[in-house]
mmCIF file of C-alpha atoms and ligand atoms in Angstrom:
data_model
loop_
_atom_site.group_PDB
_atom_site.id
_atom_site.type_symbol
_atom_site.label_atom_id
_atom_site.label_comp_id
_atom_site.label_asym_id
_atom_site.label_seq_id
_atom_site.Cartn_x
_atom_site.Cartn_y
_atom_site.Cartn_z
ATOM 1 C CA UNK A 1241 -20.083 8.042 -23.901
ATOM 2 C CA UNK A 1242 -23.295 7.060 -22.658
ATOM 3 C CA UNK A 1243 -22.719 8.519 -18.993
ATOM 4 C CA UNK A 1244 -21.702 11.873 -18.276
ATOM 5 C CA UNK A 1245 -20.480 11.704 -15.235
ATOM 6 C CA UNK A 1246 -16.646 12.041 -13.640
ATOM 7 C CA UNK A 1247 -14.954 8.992 -16.181
ATOM 8 C CA UNK A 1248 -17.586 10.208 -18.957
ATOM 9 C CA UNK A 1249 -16.726 13.655 -18.696
ATOM 10 C CA UNK A 1250 -12.928 13.817 -18.611
ATOM 11 C CA UNK A 1251 -13.207 11.489 -21.152
ATOM 12 C CA UNK A 1252 -14.884 14.084 -23.466
ATOM 13 C CA UNK A 1253 -12.157 15.952 -22.926
ATOM 14 C CA UNK A 1254 -9.371 14.115 -23.309
ATOM 15 C CA UNK A 1255 -11.246 13.046 -26.737
ATOM 16 C CA UNK A 1256 -11.893 16.575 -27.160
ATOM 17 C CA UNK A 1257 -8.300 17.569 -26.592
ATOM 18 C CA UNK A 1258 -7.003 14.451 -29.497
ATOM 19 C CA UNK A 1259 -9.713 15.644 -32.130
ATOM 20 C CA UNK A 1260 -9.853 12.054 -32.103
ATOM 21 C CA UNK A 1261 -13.831 12.397 -33.277
ATOM 22 C CA UNK A 1262 -17.365 14.290 -32.487
ATOM 23 C CA UNK A 1263 -18.492 13.876 -29.283
ATOM 24 C CA UNK A 1264 -21.924 12.698 -28.304
ATOM 25 C CA UNK A 1265 -22.388 12.848 -24.245
ATOM 26 C CA UNK A 1266 -25.889 10.703 -23.018
ATOM 27 C CA UNK A 1267 -27.278 10.816 -19.849
ATOM 28 C CA UNK A 1268 -30.151 9.889 -18.001
ATOM 29 C CA UNK A 1269 -33.567 12.023 -19.534
ATOM 30 C CA UNK A 1270 -33.199 14.586 -16.122
ATOM 31 C CA UNK A 1271 -29.656 15.432 -16.213
ATOM 32 C CA UNK A 1272 -29.861 16.899 -20.270
ATOM 33 C CA UNK A 1273 -29.651 19.879 -19.411
ATOM 34 C CA UNK A 1274 -26.170 19.614 -17.672
ATOM 35 C CA UNK A 1275 -24.990 17.148 -20.863
ATOM 36 C CA UNK A 1276 -25.206 19.960 -22.692
ATOM 37 C CA UNK A 1277 -23.516 22.219 -21.016
ATOM 38 C CA UNK A 1278 -20.680 20.843 -20.454
ATOM 39 C CA UNK A 1279 -20.925 19.649 -24.461
ATOM 40 C CA UNK A 1280 -21.250 23.632 -24.905
ATOM 41 C CA UNK A 1281 -18.141 24.049 -22.140
ATOM 42 C CA UNK A 1282 -16.014 21.576 -23.699
ATOM 43 C CA UNK A 1283 -17.518 23.315 -28.155
ATOM 44 C CA UNK A 1284 -15.932 26.889 -26.212
ATOM 45 C CA UNK A 1285 -12.541 24.793 -25.127
ATOM 46 C CA UNK A 1286 -11.991 24.205 -29.275
ATOM 47 C CA UNK A 1287 -10.193 27.515 -29.849
ATOM 48 C CA UNK A 1288 -7.936 27.308 -27.370
ATOM 49 C CA UNK A 1289 -6.665 24.164 -28.924
ATOM 50 C CA UNK A 1290 -8.072 24.474 -32.570
ATOM 51 C CA UNK A 1291 -9.665 21.707 -32.278
ATOM 52 C CA UNK A 1292 -12.488 20.594 -35.166
ATOM 53 C CA UNK A 1293 -14.825 18.388 -33.610
ATOM 54 C CA UNK A 1294 -18.272 18.418 -32.754
ATOM 55 C CA UNK A 1295 -19.302 17.654 -28.322
ATOM 56 C CA UNK A 1296 -23.120 17.462 -28.031
ATOM 57 C CA UNK A 1297 -25.379 16.472 -25.004
ATOM 58 C CA UNK A 1298 -28.201 14.497 -24.821
ATOM 59 C CA UNK A 1299 -30.540 12.891 -22.518
ATOM 60 C CA UNK A 1300 -31.974 10.405 -25.263
ATOM 61 C CA UNK A 1301 -29.519 7.035 -25.908
ATOM 62 C CA UNK A 1302 -30.864 7.924 -29.753
ATOM 63 C CA UNK A 1303 -28.273 10.801 -30.398
ATOM 64 C CA UNK A 1304 -25.634 7.332 -30.521
ATOM 65 C CA UNK A 1305 -27.037 6.766 -34.067
ATOM 66 C CA UNK A 1306 -24.286 5.279 -35.822
ATOM 67 C CA UNK A 1307 -21.276 6.151 -33.434
ATOM 68 C CA UNK A 1308 -17.930 3.813 -34.445
ATOM 69 C CA UNK A 1309 -17.697 3.900 -31.017
ATOM 70 C CA UNK A 1310 -19.768 3.383 -27.949
ATOM 71 C CA UNK A 1311 -17.567 4.134 -24.180
ATOM 72 C CA UNK A 1312 -19.983 2.950 -21.565
ATOM 73 C CA UNK A 1313 -19.198 4.789 -17.959
ATOM 74 C CA UNK A 1314 -22.944 4.460 -17.067
ATOM 75 C CA UNK A 1315 -23.307 3.213 -13.088
ATOM 76 C CA UNK A 1316 -22.612 4.032 -9.631
ATOM 77 C CA UNK A 1317 -19.125 4.705 -8.384
ATOM 78 C CA UNK A 1318 -17.710 2.938 -5.311
ATOM 79 C CA UNK A 1319 -18.064 4.905 -1.687
ATOM 80 C CA UNK A 1320 -15.472 4.509 0.807
ATOM 81 C CA UNK A 1321 -15.872 1.127 2.562
ATOM 82 C CA UNK A 1322 -17.046 -0.571 -0.837
ATOM 83 C CA UNK A 1323 -15.923 -3.484 -2.641
ATOM 84 C CA UNK A 1324 -16.402 -3.300 -6.346
ATOM 85 C CA UNK A 1325 -18.875 -6.086 -6.337
ATOM 86 C CA UNK A 1326 -20.928 -4.001 -4.253
ATOM 87 C CA UNK A 1327 -22.009 -2.399 -6.715
ATOM 88 C CA UNK A 1328 -23.245 -5.164 -8.691
ATOM 89 C CA UNK A 1329 -27.213 -5.002 -8.019
ATOM 90 C CA UNK A 1330 -27.801 -1.198 -9.211
ATOM 91 C CA UNK A 1331 -25.082 -1.732 -12.011
ATOM 92 C CA UNK A 1332 -26.469 -4.764 -13.845
ATOM 93 C CA UNK A 1333 -30.058 -2.710 -13.973
ATOM 94 C CA UNK A 1334 -27.875 0.290 -15.763
ATOM 95 C CA UNK A 1335 -25.676 -1.901 -18.085
ATOM 96 C CA UNK A 1336 -28.835 -4.133 -19.413
ATOM 97 C CA UNK A 1337 -30.632 -1.188 -20.472
ATOM 98 C CA UNK A 1338 -27.443 0.767 -21.894
ATOM 99 C CA UNK A 1339 -26.445 -2.513 -23.525
ATOM 100 C CA UNK A 1340 -30.191 -2.750 -25.054
ATOM 101 C CA UNK A 1341 -30.227 0.740 -26.196
ATOM 102 C CA UNK A 1342 -26.482 0.018 -27.958
ATOM 103 C CA UNK A 1343 -28.090 -2.482 -30.027
ATOM 104 C CA UNK A 1344 -30.718 -0.528 -31.140
ATOM 105 C CA UNK A 1345 -28.943 2.642 -32.120
ATOM 106 C CA UNK A 1346 -24.898 2.003 -32.520
ATOM 107 C CA UNK A 1347 -25.328 -2.159 -33.156
ATOM 108 C CA UNK A 1348 -21.989 -1.748 -35.279
ATOM 109 C CA UNK A 1349 -19.920 0.294 -32.729
ATOM 110 C CA UNK A 1350 -16.642 -0.791 -30.965
ATOM 111 C CA UNK A 1351 -18.105 -1.085 -26.948
ATOM 112 C CA UNK A 1352 -15.492 -0.056 -23.828
ATOM 113 C CA UNK A 1353 -17.018 0.119 -20.858
ATOM 114 C CA UNK A 1354 -15.770 0.896 -17.896
ATOM 115 C CA UNK A 1355 -18.553 0.038 -15.078
ATOM 116 C CA UNK A 1356 -17.677 -1.940 -11.993
ATOM 117 C CA UNK A 1357 -17.712 -4.664 -11.303
ATOM 118 C CA UNK A 1358 -15.686 -4.716 -14.595
ATOM 119 C CA UNK A 1359 -15.172 -8.310 -15.267
ATOM 120 C CA UNK A 1360 -18.791 -9.254 -14.665
ATOM 121 C CA UNK A 1361 -20.456 -6.217 -16.002
ATOM 122 C CA UNK A 1362 -18.836 -6.713 -19.511
ATOM 123 C CA UNK A 1363 -20.308 -10.443 -18.633
ATOM 124 C CA UNK A 1364 -24.054 -9.138 -19.031
ATOM 125 C CA UNK A 1365 -23.387 -6.165 -21.382
ATOM 126 C CA UNK A 1366 -22.211 -9.811 -23.876
ATOM 127 C CA UNK A 1367 -25.541 -11.436 -22.662
ATOM 128 C CA UNK A 1368 -28.037 -8.636 -23.130
ATOM 129 C CA UNK A 1369 -26.741 -6.518 -26.064
ATOM 130 C CA UNK A 1370 -25.810 -9.914 -28.525
ATOM 131 C CA UNK A 1371 -22.940 -7.791 -29.499
ATOM 132 C CA UNK A 1372 -19.753 -9.965 -31.108
ATOM 133 C CA UNK A 1373 -17.347 -10.668 -28.366
ATOM 134 C CA UNK A 1374 -14.647 -8.849 -30.513
ATOM 135 C CA UNK A 1375 -16.922 -5.007 -30.222
ATOM 136 C CA UNK A 1376 -17.050 -5.739 -26.813
ATOM 137 C CA UNK A 1377 -14.311 -4.950 -24.048
ATOM 138 C CA UNK A 1378 -13.980 -3.782 -20.733
ATOM 139 C CA UNK A 1379 -11.841 -0.615 -19.303
ATOM 140 C CA UNK A 1380 -9.396 -2.460 -16.846
ATOM 141 C CA UNK A 1381 -6.183 -4.045 -17.763
ATOM 142 C CA UNK A 1382 -5.026 -0.786 -19.460
ATOM 143 C CA UNK A 1383 -5.905 1.053 -16.391
ATOM 144 C CA UNK A 1384 -4.059 -0.895 -13.662
ATOM 145 C CA UNK A 1385 -1.028 -1.318 -15.806
ATOM 146 C CA UNK A 1386 -0.931 2.130 -15.839
ATOM 147 C CA UNK A 1387 -0.806 2.265 -11.854
ATOM 148 C CA UNK A 1388 1.975 -0.252 -11.993
ATOM 149 C CA UNK A 1389 3.805 1.042 -14.351
ATOM 150 C CA UNK A 1390 3.310 4.646 -12.357
ATOM 151 C CA UNK A 1391 3.917 3.203 -8.569
ATOM 152 C CA UNK A 1392 7.355 1.481 -10.738
ATOM 153 C CA UNK A 1393 8.569 5.026 -12.426
ATOM 154 C CA UNK A 1394 8.297 6.431 -8.419
ATOM 155 C CA UNK A 1395 10.379 3.959 -6.829
ATOM 156 C CA UNK A 1396 12.841 3.908 -9.228
ATOM 157 C CA UNK A 1397 12.945 7.835 -9.999
ATOM 158 C CA UNK A 1398 12.944 6.529 -13.670
ATOM 159 C CA UNK A 1399 11.030 7.792 -16.160
ATOM 160 C CA UNK A 1400 7.018 6.391 -16.427
ATOM 161 C CA UNK A 1401 8.185 5.913 -20.679
ATOM 162 C CA UNK A 1402 10.654 3.906 -19.833
ATOM 163 C CA UNK A 1403 8.628 1.724 -18.140
ATOM 164 C CA UNK A 1404 6.852 -1.726 -19.966
ATOM 165 C CA UNK A 1405 4.694 -3.712 -17.194
ATOM 166 C CA UNK A 1406 1.711 -5.555 -17.602
ATOM 167 C CA UNK A 1407 -1.572 -6.533 -15.392
ATOM 168 C CA UNK A 1408 -3.853 -9.536 -15.910
ATOM 169 C CA UNK A 1409 -7.179 -10.770 -14.200
ATOM 170 C CA UNK A 1410 -10.070 -9.642 -12.905
ATOM 171 C CA UNK A 1411 -10.168 -6.306 -11.729
ATOM 172 C CA UNK A 1412 -9.861 -6.589 -8.246
ATOM 173 C CA UNK A 1413 -7.928 -7.463 -5.290
ATOM 174 C CA UNK A 1414 -6.867 -10.788 -6.615
ATOM 175 C CA UNK A 1415 -5.194 -9.522 -10.440
ATOM 176 C CA UNK A 1416 -2.060 -10.163 -11.167
ATOM 177 C CA UNK A 1417 0.983 -7.096 -11.543
ATOM 178 C CA UNK A 1418 3.781 -9.855 -13.887
ATOM 179 C CA UNK A 1419 6.468 -8.645 -12.540
ATOM 180 C CA UNK A 1420 8.565 -11.162 -14.368
ATOM 181 C CA UNK A 1421 8.231 -9.290 -17.745
ATOM 182 C CA UNK A 1422 8.122 -5.673 -16.186
ATOM 183 C CA UNK A 1423 11.336 -3.654 -17.555
ATOM 184 C CA UNK A 1424 12.480 -0.288 -17.267
ATOM 185 C CA UNK A 1425 14.148 0.722 -20.950
ATOM 186 C CA UNK A 1426 14.455 -3.609 -21.193
ATOM 187 C CA UNK A 1427 15.878 -3.796 -18.107
ATOM 188 C CA UNK A 1428 14.201 -6.159 -15.756
ATOM 189 C CA UNK A 1429 12.472 -5.287 -12.916
ATOM 190 C CA UNK A 1430 14.121 -7.135 -10.833
ATOM 191 C CA UNK A 1431 17.938 -5.674 -11.566
ATOM 192 C CA UNK A 1432 15.972 -2.461 -10.251
ATOM 193 C CA UNK A 1433 14.452 -2.967 -7.057
ATOM 194 C CA UNK A 1434 14.640 -5.363 -4.156
ATOM 195 C CA UNK A 1435 11.970 -7.895 -4.002
ATOM 196 C CA UNK A 1436 10.561 -6.448 -1.091
ATOM 197 C CA UNK A 1437 9.937 -3.490 -2.805
ATOM 198 C CA UNK A 1438 8.725 -4.986 -5.718
ATOM 199 C CA UNK A 1439 6.599 -7.201 -3.159
ATOM 200 C CA UNK A 1440 4.927 -3.401 -1.651
ATOM 201 C CA UNK A 1441 4.696 -1.953 -5.597
ATOM 202 C CA UNK A 1442 2.593 -4.771 -6.660
ATOM 203 C CA UNK A 1443 0.338 -4.875 -3.160
ATOM 204 C CA UNK A 1444 -0.296 -0.951 -3.614
ATOM 205 C CA UNK A 1445 -1.423 -1.455 -7.524
ATOM 206 C CA UNK A 1446 -3.750 -4.375 -6.559
ATOM 207 C CA UNK A 1447 -5.709 -1.266 -3.914
ATOM 208 C CA UNK A 1448 -4.682 1.428 -5.830
ATOM 209 C CA UNK A 1449 -8.346 2.007 -6.721
ATOM 210 C CA UNK A 1450 -9.512 1.398 -2.755
ATOM 211 C CA UNK A 1451 -6.667 4.151 -1.828
ATOM 212 C CA UNK A 1452 -7.852 6.654 -4.082
ATOM 213 C CA UNK A 1453 -11.525 5.620 -3.264
ATOM 214 C CA UNK A 1454 -10.743 6.026 0.467
ATOM 215 C CA UNK A 1455 -8.434 9.357 -0.333
ATOM 216 C CA UNK A 1456 -11.756 10.823 -2.122
ATOM 217 C CA UNK A 1457 -14.303 10.428 0.089
ATOM 218 C CA UNK A 1458 -16.872 10.073 -2.678
ATOM 219 C CA UNK A 1459 -16.057 8.563 -5.896
ATOM 220 C CA UNK A 1460 -13.584 6.485 -6.954
ATOM 221 C CA UNK A 1461 -11.156 7.249 -9.602
ATOM 222 C CA UNK A 1462 -12.149 9.693 -12.671
ATOM 223 C CA UNK A 1463 -8.754 10.999 -14.630
ATOM 224 C CA UNK A 1464 -6.933 7.767 -15.160
ATOM 225 C CA UNK A 1465 -9.638 4.938 -15.904
ATOM 226 C CA UNK A 1466 -11.000 8.155 -18.211
ATOM 227 C CA UNK A 1467 -7.083 8.424 -20.488
ATOM 228 C CA UNK A 1468 -6.934 4.665 -20.363
ATOM 229 C CA UNK A 1469 -10.170 4.250 -22.182
ATOM 230 C CA UNK A 1470 -8.812 6.858 -24.648
ATOM 231 C CA UNK A 1471 -5.999 4.492 -25.206
ATOM 232 C CA UNK A 1472 -7.772 1.588 -26.251
ATOM 233 C CA UNK A 1473 -10.569 3.853 -28.167
ATOM 234 C CA UNK A 1474 -7.423 5.794 -30.108
ATOM 235 C CA UNK A 1475 -6.085 2.189 -31.043
ATOM 236 C CA UNK A 1476 -9.156 0.915 -32.674
ATOM 237 C CA UNK A 1477 -10.083 4.462 -34.456
ATOM 238 C CA UNK A 1478 -6.804 4.724 -35.730
ATOM 239 C CA UNK A 1479 -6.423 0.657 -36.602
ATOM 240 C CA UNK A 1480 -2.814 0.549 -34.619
ATOM 241 C CA UNK A 1481 -3.194 -2.993 -33.181
ATOM 242 C CA UNK A 1482 -1.823 -1.819 -29.914
ATOM 243 C CA UNK A 1483 -1.499 -4.293 -27.480
ATOM 244 C CA UNK A 1484 -3.591 -3.733 -24.408
ATOM 245 C CA UNK A 1485 -4.762 -5.339 -21.704
ATOM 246 C CA UNK A 1486 -8.372 -5.869 -21.888
ATOM 247 C CA UNK A 1487 -11.524 -7.586 -20.537
ATOM 248 C CA UNK A 1488 -12.125 -9.765 -23.300
ATOM 249 C CA UNK A 1489 -14.128 -13.062 -23.918
ATOM 250 C CA UNK A 1490 -11.831 -15.853 -23.208
ATOM 251 C CA UNK A 1491 -12.960 -18.860 -25.248
ATOM 252 C CA UNK A 1492 -10.402 -21.835 -24.484
ATOM 253 C CA UNK A 1493 -7.283 -18.644 -23.545
ATOM 254 C CA UNK A 1494 -5.394 -18.955 -20.567
ATOM 255 C CA UNK A 1495 -7.676 -22.825 -20.405
ATOM 256 C CA UNK A 1496 -10.642 -20.209 -19.552
ATOM 257 C CA UNK A 1497 -13.880 -20.913 -21.592
ATOM 258 C CA UNK A 1498 -16.864 -17.845 -21.284
ATOM 259 C CA UNK A 1499 -15.702 -15.845 -19.220
ATOM 260 C CA UNK A 1500 -14.882 -11.721 -19.946
ATOM 261 C CA UNK A 1501 -10.820 -11.799 -18.118
ATOM 262 C CA UNK A 1502 -8.203 -9.295 -18.272
ATOM 263 C CA UNK A 1503 -6.006 -10.344 -20.659
ATOM 264 C CA UNK A 1504 -3.296 -8.886 -23.713
ATOM 265 C CA UNK A 1505 -5.323 -7.912 -26.275
ATOM 266 C CA UNK A 1506 -4.626 -6.655 -29.859
ATOM 267 C CA UNK A 1507 -6.621 -3.796 -30.280
ATOM 268 C CA UNK A 1508 -7.376 -2.266 -33.989
ATOM 269 C CA UNK A 1509 -10.287 -0.955 -36.343
ATOM 270 C CA UNK A 1510 -11.715 -4.878 -35.865
ATOM 271 C CA UNK A 1511 -12.267 -3.916 -31.730
ATOM 272 C CA UNK A 1512 -10.566 -7.026 -29.901
ATOM 273 C CA UNK A 1513 -8.629 -8.629 -32.845
ATOM 274 C CA UNK A 1514 -6.731 -11.304 -30.976
ATOM 275 C CA UNK A 1515 -6.062 -12.326 -27.385
ATOM 276 C CA UNK A 1516 -2.516 -12.698 -26.784
ATOM 277 C CA UNK A 1517 -1.666 -15.892 -25.457
ATOM 278 C CA UNK A 1518 1.521 -16.378 -23.342
ATOM 279 C CA UNK A 1519 3.548 -19.268 -21.152
ATOM 280 C CA UNK A 1520 2.515 -18.463 -17.167
ATOM 281 C CA UNK A 1521 4.338 -19.905 -14.509
ATOM 282 C CA UNK A 1522 3.559 -22.475 -12.442
ATOM 283 C CA UNK A 1523 3.260 -19.350 -9.584
ATOM 284 C CA UNK A 1524 1.638 -17.113 -12.209
ATOM 285 C CA UNK A 1525 -0.801 -19.912 -13.454
ATOM 286 C CA UNK A 1526 -1.928 -20.648 -9.352
ATOM 287 C CA UNK A 1527 -2.741 -16.828 -9.383
ATOM 288 C CA UNK A 1528 -4.827 -16.905 -12.918
ATOM 289 C CA UNK A 1529 -6.723 -19.877 -11.755
ATOM 290 C CA UNK A 1530 -7.543 -17.976 -8.462
ATOM 291 C CA UNK A 1531 -8.038 -14.735 -10.161
ATOM 292 C CA UNK A 1532 -10.240 -16.284 -12.415
ATOM 293 C CA UNK A 1533 -12.345 -18.829 -9.384
ATOM 294 C CA UNK A 1534 -12.935 -14.635 -8.508
ATOM 295 C CA UNK A 1535 -14.598 -13.281 -11.374
ATOM 296 C CA UNK A 1536 -16.738 -16.686 -11.743
ATOM 297 C CA UNK A 1537 -18.046 -16.719 -8.441
ATOM 298 C CA UNK A 1538 -19.165 -12.799 -9.159
ATOM 299 C CA UNK A 1539 -20.252 -14.072 -13.015
ATOM 300 C CA UNK A 1540 -22.330 -17.031 -11.067
ATOM 301 C CA UNK A 1541 -24.041 -14.385 -8.772
ATOM 302 C CA UNK A 1542 -25.627 -11.746 -11.859
ATOM 303 C CA UNK A 1543 -29.131 -11.973 -11.359
ATOM 304 C CA UNK A 1544 -29.459 -12.099 -15.549
HETATM 305 N N1 APR B 2408 -27.766 5.968 -18.354
HETATM 306 C C1 APR B 2408 -26.564 6.628 -18.783
HETATM 307 N N2 APR B 2408 -26.385 7.260 -17.879
HETATM 308 C C2 APR B 2408 -26.790 6.872 -16.761
HETATM 309 C C3 APR B 2408 -27.587 5.874 -16.257
HETATM 310 C C4 APR B 2408 -28.207 5.218 -17.405
HETATM 311 N N3 APR B 2408 -29.232 4.027 -17.057
HETATM 312 N N4 APR B 2408 -27.610 5.606 -14.494
HETATM 313 C C5 APR B 2408 -26.208 6.356 -14.311
HETATM 314 N N5 APR B 2408 -25.700 7.261 -15.024
HETATM 315 C C6 APR B 2408 -24.565 8.360 -15.032
HETATM 316 C C7 APR B 2408 -24.945 8.822 -13.863
HETATM 317 O O1 APR B 2408 -26.218 9.759 -14.250
HETATM 318 C C8 APR B 2408 -23.698 9.572 -13.786
HETATM 319 O O2 APR B 2408 -23.993 10.881 -14.651
HETATM 320 O O3 APR B 2408 -23.834 7.495 -14.919
HETATM 321 C C9 APR B 2408 -22.781 8.421 -14.767
HETATM 322 C C10 APR B 2408 -21.909 8.023 -13.677
HETATM 323 O O4 APR B 2408 -20.945 9.050 -13.210
HETATM 324 P P1 APR B 2408 -19.891 9.198 -11.799
HETATM 325 O O5 APR B 2408 -21.629 8.589 -10.915
HETATM 326 O O6 APR B 2408 -19.444 10.444 -11.968
HETATM 327 O O7 APR B 2408 -19.338 7.776 -11.520
HETATM 328 P P2 APR B 2408 -17.947 7.444 -12.764
HETATM 329 O O8 APR B 2408 -16.754 7.747 -11.860
HETATM 330 O O9 APR B 2408 -17.903 8.308 -14.071
HETATM 331 O O10 APR B 2408 -18.276 5.958 -12.902
HETATM 332 C C11 APR B 2408 -18.547 5.452 -13.294
HETATM 333 O O11 APR B 2408 -16.959 3.339 -13.761
HETATM 334 O O12 APR B 2408 -15.186 3.226 -12.488
HETATM 335 C C12 APR B 2408 -16.006 3.044 -12.692
HETATM 336 O O13 APR B 2408 -17.083 1.889 -10.458
HETATM 337 C C13 APR B 2408 -17.236 2.839 -11.177
HETATM 338 O O14 APR B 2408 -19.546 2.077 -12.259
HETATM 339 C C14 APR B 2408 -18.955 3.612 -11.870
HETATM 340 C C15 APR B 2408 -18.223 4.374 -13.586
#
């Protein structure tokens, strides 16, 4: 884990509890003490679940040497009143440094990044690290789809385990929660909820991160982002060929070339093994074009 704050710490906890692998929590050199403290705390948690993995903390990027997987959460989170785009310049400097260090110490890793503004930060990470694009994915679609699924379960009163729903596009208000393909137990959403209920779920999904930022008052969501990143990590480490939306480099898919954008991906040991393309309706296409333009504008504002 690079970044051992709210998301990084939760990631280390979830990965330990799933015994997915040994963990190194890396943060800025001045935070080596707190990282070692968190690691020691997690080491002491292991006997309660019998998880035979090792957790270390460090202030030195070299500690990630030889990692199979790197999850980057380094960067500032939002405060109330901020857009994700407001973090652009500060987080770009951080991502630049981290990308160079990952290239040096773990060039063969699959990298999952959560730093916002997500789609532009993955683009920048790719630019600075030179990693093959299939070894790099931004975590956003998994989280946004999870929020969408959670709201559907809340509104229908049905089990979240039976909700299947997908969000594509950029990680921000222009994201596209796809209502047409959403189902509960195989039944189309439109047969379970009214158009008004569905409209309100879509709106809440788009602003779910902001709703949490406003409520927390200091920082942004971390439990669900960590859980979503772990789902992607597990898909890679266990070569599961999961279909998970993620910010992947589009090279012609959906008519987009050269941008990282939320699209359905097959995630396995090869990283992002494939982007799955499917037919959008004209209405979905228009929304996709709008979200692409939004991400393109943010990427254009990067001072790389
Ligand atoms: N190298 C390593 N770690 C760094 C660096 C760096 N150059 N710069 C900052 N960090 C660390 C911070 O010290 C902090 O511990 O990144 C951590 C970020 O943790 P939090 O501030 O708790 O933020 P978190 O909620 O985890 O979110 C991290 O993910 O969802 C996004 O918008 C969010 O950009 C933010 C990121």
